[in-house]
Short mmCIF file of C-alpha atoms in Angstrom, two decimals:
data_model
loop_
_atom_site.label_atom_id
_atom_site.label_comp_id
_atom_site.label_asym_id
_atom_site.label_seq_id
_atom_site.Cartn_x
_atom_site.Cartn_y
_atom_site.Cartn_z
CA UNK A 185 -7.42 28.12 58.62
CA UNK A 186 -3.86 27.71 57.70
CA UNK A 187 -2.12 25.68 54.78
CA UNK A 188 -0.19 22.75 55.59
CA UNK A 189 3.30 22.73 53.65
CA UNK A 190 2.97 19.55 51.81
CA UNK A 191 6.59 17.43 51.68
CA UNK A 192 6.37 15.87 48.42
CA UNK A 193 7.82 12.34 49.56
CA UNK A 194 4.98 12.05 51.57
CA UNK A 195 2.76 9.72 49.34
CA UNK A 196 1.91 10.15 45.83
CA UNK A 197 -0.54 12.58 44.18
CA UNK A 198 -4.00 10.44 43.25
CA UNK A 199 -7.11 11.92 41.86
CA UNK A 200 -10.26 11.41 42.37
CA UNK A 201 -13.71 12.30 40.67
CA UNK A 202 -16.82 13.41 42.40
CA UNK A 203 -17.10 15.79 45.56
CA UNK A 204 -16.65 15.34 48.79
CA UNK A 205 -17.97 17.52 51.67
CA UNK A 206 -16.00 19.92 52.65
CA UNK A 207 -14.36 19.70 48.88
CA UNK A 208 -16.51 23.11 48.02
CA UNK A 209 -15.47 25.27 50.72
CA UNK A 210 -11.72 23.79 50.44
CA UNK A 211 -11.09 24.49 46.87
CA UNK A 212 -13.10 28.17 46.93
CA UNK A 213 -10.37 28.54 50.18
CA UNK A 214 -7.57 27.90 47.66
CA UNK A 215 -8.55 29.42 45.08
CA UNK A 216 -8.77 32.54 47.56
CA UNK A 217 -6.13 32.29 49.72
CA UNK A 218 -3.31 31.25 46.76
CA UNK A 219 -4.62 33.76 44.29
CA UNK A 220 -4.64 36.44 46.73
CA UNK A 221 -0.73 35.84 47.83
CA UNK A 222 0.68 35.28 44.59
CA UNK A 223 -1.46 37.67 42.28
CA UNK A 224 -2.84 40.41 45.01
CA UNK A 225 -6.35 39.61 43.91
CA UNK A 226 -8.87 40.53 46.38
CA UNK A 227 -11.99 39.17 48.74
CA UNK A 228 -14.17 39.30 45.36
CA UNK A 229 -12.26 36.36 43.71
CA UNK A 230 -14.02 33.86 46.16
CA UNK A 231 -17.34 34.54 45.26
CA UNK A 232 -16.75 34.28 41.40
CA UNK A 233 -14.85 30.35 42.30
CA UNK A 234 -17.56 29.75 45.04
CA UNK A 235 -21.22 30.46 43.16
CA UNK A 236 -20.05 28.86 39.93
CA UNK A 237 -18.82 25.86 41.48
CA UNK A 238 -21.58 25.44 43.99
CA UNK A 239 -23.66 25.60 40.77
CA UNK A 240 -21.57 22.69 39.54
CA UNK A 241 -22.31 20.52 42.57
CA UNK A 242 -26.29 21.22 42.53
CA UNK A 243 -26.51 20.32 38.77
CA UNK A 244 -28.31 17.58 37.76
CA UNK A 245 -26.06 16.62 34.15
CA UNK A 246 -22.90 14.50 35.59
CA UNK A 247 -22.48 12.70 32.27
CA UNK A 248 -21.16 15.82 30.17
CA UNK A 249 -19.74 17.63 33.09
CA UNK A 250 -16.86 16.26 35.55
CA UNK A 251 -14.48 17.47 38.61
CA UNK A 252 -11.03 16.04 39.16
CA UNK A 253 -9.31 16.33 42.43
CA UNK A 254 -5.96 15.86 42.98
CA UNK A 255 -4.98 14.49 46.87
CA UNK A 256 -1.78 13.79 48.53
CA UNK A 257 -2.06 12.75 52.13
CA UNK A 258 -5.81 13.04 52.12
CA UNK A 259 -5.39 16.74 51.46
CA UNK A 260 -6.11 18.94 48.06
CA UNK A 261 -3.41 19.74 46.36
CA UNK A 262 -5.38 20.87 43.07
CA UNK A 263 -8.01 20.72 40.82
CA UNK A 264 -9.72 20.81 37.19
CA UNK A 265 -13.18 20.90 36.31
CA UNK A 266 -15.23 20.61 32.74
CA UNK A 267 -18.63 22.56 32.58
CA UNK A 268 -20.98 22.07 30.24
CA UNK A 269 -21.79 25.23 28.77
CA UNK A 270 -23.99 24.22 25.06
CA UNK A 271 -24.14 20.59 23.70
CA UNK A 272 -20.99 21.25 21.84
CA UNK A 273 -19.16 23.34 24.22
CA UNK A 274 -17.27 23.07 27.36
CA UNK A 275 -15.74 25.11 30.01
CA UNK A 276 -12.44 23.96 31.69
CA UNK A 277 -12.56 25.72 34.78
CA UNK A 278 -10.79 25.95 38.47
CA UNK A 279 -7.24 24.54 37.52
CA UNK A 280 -5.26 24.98 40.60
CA UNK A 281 -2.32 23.02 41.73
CA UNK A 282 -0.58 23.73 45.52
CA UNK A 283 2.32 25.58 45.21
CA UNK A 284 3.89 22.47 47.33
CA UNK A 285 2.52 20.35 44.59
CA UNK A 286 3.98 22.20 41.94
CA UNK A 287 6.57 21.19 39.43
CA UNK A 288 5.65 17.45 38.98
CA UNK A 289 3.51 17.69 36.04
CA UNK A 290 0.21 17.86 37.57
CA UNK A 291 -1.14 20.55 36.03
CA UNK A 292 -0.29 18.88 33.07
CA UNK A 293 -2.02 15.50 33.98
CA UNK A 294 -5.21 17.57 35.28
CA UNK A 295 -5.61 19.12 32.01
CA UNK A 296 -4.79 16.28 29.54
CA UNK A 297 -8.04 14.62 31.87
CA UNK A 298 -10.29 17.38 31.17
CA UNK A 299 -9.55 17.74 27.78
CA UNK A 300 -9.59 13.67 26.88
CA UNK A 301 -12.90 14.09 28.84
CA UNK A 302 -13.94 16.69 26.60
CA UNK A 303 -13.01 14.74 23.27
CA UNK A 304 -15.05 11.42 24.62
CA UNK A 305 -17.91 13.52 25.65
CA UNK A 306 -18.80 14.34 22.16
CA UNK A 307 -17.91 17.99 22.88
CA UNK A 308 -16.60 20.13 19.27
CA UNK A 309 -15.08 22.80 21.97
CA UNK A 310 -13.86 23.64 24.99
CA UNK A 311 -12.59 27.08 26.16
CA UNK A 312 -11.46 28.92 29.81
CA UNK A 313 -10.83 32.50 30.83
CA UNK A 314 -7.32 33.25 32.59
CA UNK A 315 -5.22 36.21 33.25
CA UNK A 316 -2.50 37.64 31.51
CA UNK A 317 -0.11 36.80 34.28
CA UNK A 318 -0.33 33.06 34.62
CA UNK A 319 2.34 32.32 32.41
CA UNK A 320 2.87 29.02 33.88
CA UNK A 321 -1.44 28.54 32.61
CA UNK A 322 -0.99 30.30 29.66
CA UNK A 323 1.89 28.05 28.84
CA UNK A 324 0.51 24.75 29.77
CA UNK A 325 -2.94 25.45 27.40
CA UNK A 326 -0.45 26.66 24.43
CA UNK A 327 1.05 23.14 24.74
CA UNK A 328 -2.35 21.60 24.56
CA UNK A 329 -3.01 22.81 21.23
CA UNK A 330 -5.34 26.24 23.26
CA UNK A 331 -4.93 29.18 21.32
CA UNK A 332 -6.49 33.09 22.19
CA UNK A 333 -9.28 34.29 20.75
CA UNK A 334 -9.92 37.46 23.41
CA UNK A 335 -8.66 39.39 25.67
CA UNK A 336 -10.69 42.24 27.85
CA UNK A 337 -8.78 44.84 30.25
CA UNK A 338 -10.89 45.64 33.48
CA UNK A 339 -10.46 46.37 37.06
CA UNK A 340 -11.54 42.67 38.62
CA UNK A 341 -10.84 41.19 41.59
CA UNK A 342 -9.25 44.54 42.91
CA UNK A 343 -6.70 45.07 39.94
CA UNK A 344 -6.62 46.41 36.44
CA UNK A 345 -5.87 42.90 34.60
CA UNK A 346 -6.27 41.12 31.45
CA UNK A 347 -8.50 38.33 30.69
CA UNK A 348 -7.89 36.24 28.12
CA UNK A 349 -10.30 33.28 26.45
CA UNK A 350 -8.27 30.19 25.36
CA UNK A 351 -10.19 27.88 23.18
CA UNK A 352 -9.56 24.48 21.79
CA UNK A 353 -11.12 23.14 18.84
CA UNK A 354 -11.33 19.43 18.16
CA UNK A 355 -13.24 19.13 14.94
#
């Protein structure tokens, strides 16, 4: 399967909640295929997107947990998800936004979603692992008041990297 380049005037970016099929298998190919050109990550990375997330789909909880989906001519162009991991804490995971989608403030409008979601939920926390070298990530969660509260060095997905918790508090 190969990406479509995505021309930016061709309609604007909406988002959508709930899955659709073929939504599963499209954002695991993403998350695979995107991760693997731009940070060398390897075959592994799928399966840690894909069992999580199909996880996500077969749960029975929707009102504490929630997937946005961002579309631009019917196709994905990126995604956020919230988790629930206690009563009182969430997991933001699977932010991903198209490199042809890039640079409009969607990663920005995908978070500030799954955090509001978060704060109307009830939830005290919410927190996400990332690597070291999304700086563009890294830098988007500083601005949303995240701060980092670990950090592990391992050999993962093929590559000696560092993972890093991020954790917002909103009491």
């Amino acid at each position: 399967m190969k990406m479509k380049h995505l021309d930016r005037s061709q309609q604007r970016i909406k988002i959508r909640h709930g899955l659709k099929p073929g939504d599963l298998g499209y954002i695991t190919y993403l998350h695979g295929i995107l991760y693997a050109r731009e940070y060398g990550f390897d075959a592994t990375f799928e399966p840690y997107v894909a069992m999580p997330l199909g996880e996500f789909a077969l749960a029975s909880e929707k009102n504490t947990q929630r997937i946005w989906i961002a579309e631009m001519a019917q196709e994905i162009v990126g995604s956020v998800a919230i988790v629930r991991h206690s009563d009182k804490v969430a997991q933001l995971r699977w932010l991903l936004v198209h490199p042809g989608s890039r640079g409009q403030g969607l990663g920005k409008r995908l978070v500030r979603e799954a955090v509001g979601f978060c704060k109307d939920s009830g939830y005290q926390r919410v927190f996400l692992w990332t690597v070291s070298d999304l700086k563009a990530a890294t830098h988007l969660y500083d601005s949303f008041g995240f701060r980092k509260t670990e950090e592990k060095f391992h050999k993962v997905w093929g590559l000696m990297l560092t993972e890093e918790r991020y954790e917002l508090n909103f009491r």
